[in-house]
mmCIF file of C-alpha atoms in Angstrom:
data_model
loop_
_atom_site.group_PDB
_atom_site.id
_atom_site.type_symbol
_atom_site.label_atom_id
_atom_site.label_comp_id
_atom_site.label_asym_id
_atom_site.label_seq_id
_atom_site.Cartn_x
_atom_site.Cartn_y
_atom_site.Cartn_z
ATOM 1 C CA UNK A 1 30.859 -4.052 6.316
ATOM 2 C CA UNK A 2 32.082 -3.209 2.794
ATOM 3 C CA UNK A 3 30.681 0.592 1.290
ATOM 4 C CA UNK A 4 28.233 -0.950 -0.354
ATOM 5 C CA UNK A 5 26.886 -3.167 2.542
ATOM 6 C CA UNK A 6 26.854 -0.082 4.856
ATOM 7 C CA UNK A 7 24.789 1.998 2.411
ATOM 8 C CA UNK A 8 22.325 -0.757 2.030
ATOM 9 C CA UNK A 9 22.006 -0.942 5.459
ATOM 10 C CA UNK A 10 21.694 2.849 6.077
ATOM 11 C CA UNK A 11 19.050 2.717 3.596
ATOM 12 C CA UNK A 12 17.087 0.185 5.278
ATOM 13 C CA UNK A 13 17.283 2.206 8.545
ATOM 14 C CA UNK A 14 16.394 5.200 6.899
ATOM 15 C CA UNK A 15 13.528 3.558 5.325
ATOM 16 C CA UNK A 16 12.034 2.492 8.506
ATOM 17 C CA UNK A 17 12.803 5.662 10.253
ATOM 18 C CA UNK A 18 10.956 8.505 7.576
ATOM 19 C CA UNK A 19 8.196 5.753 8.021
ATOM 20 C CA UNK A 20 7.763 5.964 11.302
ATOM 21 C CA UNK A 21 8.535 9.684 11.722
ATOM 22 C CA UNK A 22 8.302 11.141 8.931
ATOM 23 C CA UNK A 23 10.847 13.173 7.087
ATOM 24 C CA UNK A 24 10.422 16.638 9.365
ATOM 25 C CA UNK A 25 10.404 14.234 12.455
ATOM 26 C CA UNK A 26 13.806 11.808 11.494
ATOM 27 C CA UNK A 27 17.226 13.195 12.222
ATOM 28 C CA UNK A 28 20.379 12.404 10.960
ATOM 29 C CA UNK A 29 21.668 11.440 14.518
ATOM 30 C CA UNK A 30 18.443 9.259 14.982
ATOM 31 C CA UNK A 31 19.623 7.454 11.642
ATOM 32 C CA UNK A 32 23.250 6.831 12.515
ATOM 33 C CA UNK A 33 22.820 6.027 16.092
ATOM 34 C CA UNK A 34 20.491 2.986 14.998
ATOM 35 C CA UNK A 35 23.024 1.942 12.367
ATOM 36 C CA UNK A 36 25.839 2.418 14.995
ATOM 37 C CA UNK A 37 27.942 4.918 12.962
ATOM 38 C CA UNK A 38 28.823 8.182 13.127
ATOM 39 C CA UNK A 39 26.868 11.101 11.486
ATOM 40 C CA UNK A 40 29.743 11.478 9.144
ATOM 41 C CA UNK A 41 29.518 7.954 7.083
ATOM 42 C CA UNK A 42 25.844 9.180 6.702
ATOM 43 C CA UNK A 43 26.826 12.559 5.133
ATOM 44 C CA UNK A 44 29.601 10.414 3.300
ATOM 45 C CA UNK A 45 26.985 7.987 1.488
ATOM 46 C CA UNK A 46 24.131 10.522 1.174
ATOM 47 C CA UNK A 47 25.411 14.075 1.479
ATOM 48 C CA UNK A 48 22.836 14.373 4.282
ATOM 49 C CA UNK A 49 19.150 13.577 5.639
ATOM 50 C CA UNK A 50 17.849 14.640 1.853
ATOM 51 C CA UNK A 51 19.763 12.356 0.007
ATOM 52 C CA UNK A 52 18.808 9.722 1.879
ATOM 53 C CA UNK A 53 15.288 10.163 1.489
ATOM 54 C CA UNK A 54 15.647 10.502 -2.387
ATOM 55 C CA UNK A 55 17.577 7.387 -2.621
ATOM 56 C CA UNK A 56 14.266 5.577 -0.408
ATOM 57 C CA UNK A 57 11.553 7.331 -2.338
ATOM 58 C CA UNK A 58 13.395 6.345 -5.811
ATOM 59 C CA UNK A 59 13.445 3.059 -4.433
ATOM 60 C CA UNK A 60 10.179 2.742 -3.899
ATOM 61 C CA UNK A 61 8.221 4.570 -6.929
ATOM 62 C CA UNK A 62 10.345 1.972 -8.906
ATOM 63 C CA UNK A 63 9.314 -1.127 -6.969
ATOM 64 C CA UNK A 64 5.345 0.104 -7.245
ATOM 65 C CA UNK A 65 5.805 1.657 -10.709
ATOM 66 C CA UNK A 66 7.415 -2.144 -12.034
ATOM 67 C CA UNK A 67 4.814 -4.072 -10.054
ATOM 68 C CA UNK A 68 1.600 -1.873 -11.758
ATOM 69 C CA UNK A 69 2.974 -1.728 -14.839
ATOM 70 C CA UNK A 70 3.583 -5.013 -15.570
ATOM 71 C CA UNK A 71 -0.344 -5.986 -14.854
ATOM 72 C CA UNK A 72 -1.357 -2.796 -17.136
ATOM 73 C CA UNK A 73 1.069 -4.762 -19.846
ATOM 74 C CA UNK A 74 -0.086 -8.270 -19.438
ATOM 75 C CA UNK A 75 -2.656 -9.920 -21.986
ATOM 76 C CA UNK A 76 -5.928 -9.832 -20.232
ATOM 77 C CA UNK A 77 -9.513 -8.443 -20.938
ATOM 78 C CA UNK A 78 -9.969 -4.365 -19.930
ATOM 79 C CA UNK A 79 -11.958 -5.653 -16.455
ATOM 80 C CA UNK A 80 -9.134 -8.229 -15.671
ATOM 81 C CA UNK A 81 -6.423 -5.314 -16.129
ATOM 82 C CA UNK A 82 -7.713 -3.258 -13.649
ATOM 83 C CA UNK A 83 -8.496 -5.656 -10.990
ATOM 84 C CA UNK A 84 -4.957 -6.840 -11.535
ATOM 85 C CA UNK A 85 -3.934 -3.086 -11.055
ATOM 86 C CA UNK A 86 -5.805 -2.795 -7.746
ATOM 87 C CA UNK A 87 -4.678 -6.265 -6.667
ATOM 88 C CA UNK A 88 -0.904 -4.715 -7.674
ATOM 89 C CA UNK A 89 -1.309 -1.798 -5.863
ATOM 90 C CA UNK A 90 -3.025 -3.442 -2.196
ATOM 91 C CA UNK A 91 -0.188 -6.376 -2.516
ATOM 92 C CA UNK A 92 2.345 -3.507 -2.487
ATOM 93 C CA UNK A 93 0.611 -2.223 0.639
ATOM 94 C CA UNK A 94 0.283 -5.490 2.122
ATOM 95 C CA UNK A 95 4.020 -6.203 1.246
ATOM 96 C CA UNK A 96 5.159 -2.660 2.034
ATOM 97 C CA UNK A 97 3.576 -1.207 4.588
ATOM 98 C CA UNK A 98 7.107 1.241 5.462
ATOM 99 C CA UNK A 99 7.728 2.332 1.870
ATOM 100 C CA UNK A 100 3.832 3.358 1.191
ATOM 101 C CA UNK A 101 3.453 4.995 4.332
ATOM 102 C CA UNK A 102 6.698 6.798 2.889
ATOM 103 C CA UNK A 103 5.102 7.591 -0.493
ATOM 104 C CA UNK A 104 1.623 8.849 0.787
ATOM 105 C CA UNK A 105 3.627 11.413 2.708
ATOM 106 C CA UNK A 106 4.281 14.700 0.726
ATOM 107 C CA UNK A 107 7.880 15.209 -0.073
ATOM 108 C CA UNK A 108 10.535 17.784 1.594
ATOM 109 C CA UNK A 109 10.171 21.016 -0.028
ATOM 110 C CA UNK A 110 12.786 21.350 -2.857
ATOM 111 C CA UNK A 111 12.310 17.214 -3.225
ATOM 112 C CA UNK A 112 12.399 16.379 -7.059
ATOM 113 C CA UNK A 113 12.058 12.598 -7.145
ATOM 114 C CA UNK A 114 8.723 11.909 -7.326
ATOM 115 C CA UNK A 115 5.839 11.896 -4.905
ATOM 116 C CA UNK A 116 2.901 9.106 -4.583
ATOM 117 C CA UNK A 117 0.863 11.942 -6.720
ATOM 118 C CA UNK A 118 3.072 12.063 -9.748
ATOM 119 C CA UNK A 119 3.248 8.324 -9.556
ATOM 120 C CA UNK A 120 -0.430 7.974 -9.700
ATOM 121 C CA UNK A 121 -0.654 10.504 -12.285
ATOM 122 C CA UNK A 122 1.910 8.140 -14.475
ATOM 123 C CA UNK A 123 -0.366 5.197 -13.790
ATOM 124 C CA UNK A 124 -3.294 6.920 -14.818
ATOM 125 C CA UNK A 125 -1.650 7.429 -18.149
ATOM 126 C CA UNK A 126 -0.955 4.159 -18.822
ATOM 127 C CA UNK A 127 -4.602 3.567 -18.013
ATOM 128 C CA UNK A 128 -5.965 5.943 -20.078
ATOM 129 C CA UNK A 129 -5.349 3.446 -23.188
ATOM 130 C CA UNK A 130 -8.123 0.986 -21.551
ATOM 131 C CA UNK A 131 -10.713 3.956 -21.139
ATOM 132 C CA UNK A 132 -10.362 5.364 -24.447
ATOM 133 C CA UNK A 133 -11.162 1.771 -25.911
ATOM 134 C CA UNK A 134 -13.954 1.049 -23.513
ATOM 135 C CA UNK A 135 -15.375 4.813 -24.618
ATOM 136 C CA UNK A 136 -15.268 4.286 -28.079
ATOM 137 C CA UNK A 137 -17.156 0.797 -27.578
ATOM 138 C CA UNK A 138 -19.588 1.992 -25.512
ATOM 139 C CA UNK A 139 -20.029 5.392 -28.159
ATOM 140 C CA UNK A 140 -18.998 7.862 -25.481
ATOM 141 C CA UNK A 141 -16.729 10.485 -25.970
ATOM 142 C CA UNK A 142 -13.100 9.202 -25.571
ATOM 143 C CA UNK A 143 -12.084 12.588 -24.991
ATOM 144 C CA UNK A 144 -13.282 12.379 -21.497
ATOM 145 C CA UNK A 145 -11.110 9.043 -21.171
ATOM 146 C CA UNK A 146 -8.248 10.530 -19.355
ATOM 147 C CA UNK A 147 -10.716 12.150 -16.626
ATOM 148 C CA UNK A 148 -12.259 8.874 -16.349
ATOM 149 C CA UNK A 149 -8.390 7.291 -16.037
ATOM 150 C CA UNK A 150 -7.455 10.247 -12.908
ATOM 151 C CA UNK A 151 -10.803 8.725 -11.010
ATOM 152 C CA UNK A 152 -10.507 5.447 -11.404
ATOM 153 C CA UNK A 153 -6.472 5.397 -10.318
ATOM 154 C CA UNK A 154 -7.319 8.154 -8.006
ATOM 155 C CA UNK A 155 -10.430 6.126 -6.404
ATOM 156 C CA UNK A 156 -7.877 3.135 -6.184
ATOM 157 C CA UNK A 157 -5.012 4.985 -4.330
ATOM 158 C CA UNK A 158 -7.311 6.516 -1.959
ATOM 159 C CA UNK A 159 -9.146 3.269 -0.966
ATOM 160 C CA UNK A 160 -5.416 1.777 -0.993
ATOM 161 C CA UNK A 161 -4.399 4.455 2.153
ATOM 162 C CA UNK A 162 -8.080 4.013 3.932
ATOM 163 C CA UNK A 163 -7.143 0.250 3.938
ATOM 164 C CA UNK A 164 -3.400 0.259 5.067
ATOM 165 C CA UNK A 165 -5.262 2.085 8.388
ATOM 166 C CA UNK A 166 -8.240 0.320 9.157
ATOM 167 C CA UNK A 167 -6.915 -2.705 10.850
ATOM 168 C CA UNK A 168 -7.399 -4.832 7.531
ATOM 169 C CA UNK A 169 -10.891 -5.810 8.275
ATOM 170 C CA UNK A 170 -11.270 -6.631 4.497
ATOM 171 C CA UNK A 171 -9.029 -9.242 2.363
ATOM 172 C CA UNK A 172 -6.706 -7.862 -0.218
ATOM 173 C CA UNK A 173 -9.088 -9.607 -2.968
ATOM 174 C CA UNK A 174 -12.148 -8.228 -1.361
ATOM 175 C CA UNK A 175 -10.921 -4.484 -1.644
ATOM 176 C CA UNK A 176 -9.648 -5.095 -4.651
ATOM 177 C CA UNK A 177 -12.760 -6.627 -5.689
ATOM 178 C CA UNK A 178 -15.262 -4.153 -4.521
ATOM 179 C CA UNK A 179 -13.336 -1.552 -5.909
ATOM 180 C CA UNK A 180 -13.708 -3.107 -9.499
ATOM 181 C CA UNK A 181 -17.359 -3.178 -8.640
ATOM 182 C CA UNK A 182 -18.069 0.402 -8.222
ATOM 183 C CA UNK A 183 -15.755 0.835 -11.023
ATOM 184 C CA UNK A 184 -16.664 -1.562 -13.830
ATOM 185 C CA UNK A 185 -20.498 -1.341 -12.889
ATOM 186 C CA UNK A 186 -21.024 2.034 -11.083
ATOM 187 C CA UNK A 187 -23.463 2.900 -8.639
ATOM 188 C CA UNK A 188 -26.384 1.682 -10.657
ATOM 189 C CA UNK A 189 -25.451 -1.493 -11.718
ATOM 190 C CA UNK A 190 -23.002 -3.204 -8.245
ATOM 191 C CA UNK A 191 -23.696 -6.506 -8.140
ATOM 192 C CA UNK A 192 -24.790 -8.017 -5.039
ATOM 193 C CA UNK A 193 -21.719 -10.672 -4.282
ATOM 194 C CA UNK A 194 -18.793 -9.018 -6.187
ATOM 195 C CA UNK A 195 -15.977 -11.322 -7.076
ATOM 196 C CA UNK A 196 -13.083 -11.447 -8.825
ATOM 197 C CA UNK A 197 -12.339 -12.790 -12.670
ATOM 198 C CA UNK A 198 -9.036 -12.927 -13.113
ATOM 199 C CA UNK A 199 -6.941 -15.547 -12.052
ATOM 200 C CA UNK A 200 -7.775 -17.237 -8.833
ATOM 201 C CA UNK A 201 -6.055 -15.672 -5.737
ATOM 202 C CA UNK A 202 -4.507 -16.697 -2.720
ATOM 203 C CA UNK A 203 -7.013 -18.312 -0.216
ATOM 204 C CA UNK A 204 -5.224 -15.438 2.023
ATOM 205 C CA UNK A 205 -5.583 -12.704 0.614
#
């Protein structure tokens, strides 16, 4: 393998590894032995266990950062954006499973690259810009707009990890679908059936 070829594939190890075990429970022996190197080309790419993880949670806030963002940016009514969000976010999952399981984890202690919290926090600002126009529309108080933003991203994320573990008992566009539901309509006005409008999906999701 060339240097670069080698670090890929270290990364890919380590990927699967902190996902199975978690950060605490995934050695840097564990990670070389499945690569078939020695402990030293590890501490050669990565400097050790810590910059390893960095390299495969930067990875991955970039690959779900790109994929939301580019729904939040596409030309499509305020309901449409955010079931395109939530469909962004469960494909990710679906797509994923190792790197969210990664991300929903909290970080090593001194870790400054990010955790799935800051990343929903970022999200939540770029969806603050929908709220504050639905607000002023509906003559509420925009001010509360970036509250409203924290629920609805944190609502999604939440339902996101309850999903990944309950066996997937519910299509992609049905979660996504029901969540838009309690979100667009809230409690007092769900509708019976709820469906998506955007774009029609995948007959598998």
């Amino acid at each position: 393998m060339t240097g670069t070829q080698r670090r890929e594939q270290l990364i890919e190890v380590g990927r699967h590894t902190f996902a199975e075990r978690g950060f605490e429970g995934t050695s840097v022996e564990e990670i070389a032995a499945t690569a078939k190197v020695s402990k030293p080309v590890v501490y050669e790419h990565f400097g050790g266990k810590e910059g390893l993880y960095a390299v495969v949670v930067d990875r991955e806030i970039a690959d779900l950062t790109a994929r939301i963002t580019d729904t939040l940016t596409a030309p499509a009514s305020p309901r449409v954006l955010i079931e395109q969000a939530a469909m962004a976010l469960l494909t990710y999952i679906e797509d994923e499973p190792d790197g969210f399981r990664i991300l929903v984890r909290d970080s090593p202690p001194g870790q400054q690259t990010g955790s799935f919290a800051s990343l929903m926090s970022d999200v939540a600002s770029q969806v603050e810009y929908i709220m504050v126009a639905q607000f002023k529309h509906r003559k509420l108080d925009p001010k509360a707009a970036p509250m409203y933003a924290q629920m609805l991203v944190g609502m999604v994320a939440l339902t996101g990890q309850w999903w990944m573990d309950s066996n997937r008992k519910f299509g992609r566009s049905d979660v996504a679908a029901h969540l838009v539901n309690l979100a667009w309509n809230g409690l007092a006005g769900l509708e019976q059936s709820p469906v998506l409008r955007g774009p029609e999906q995948p007959a598998s999701a």
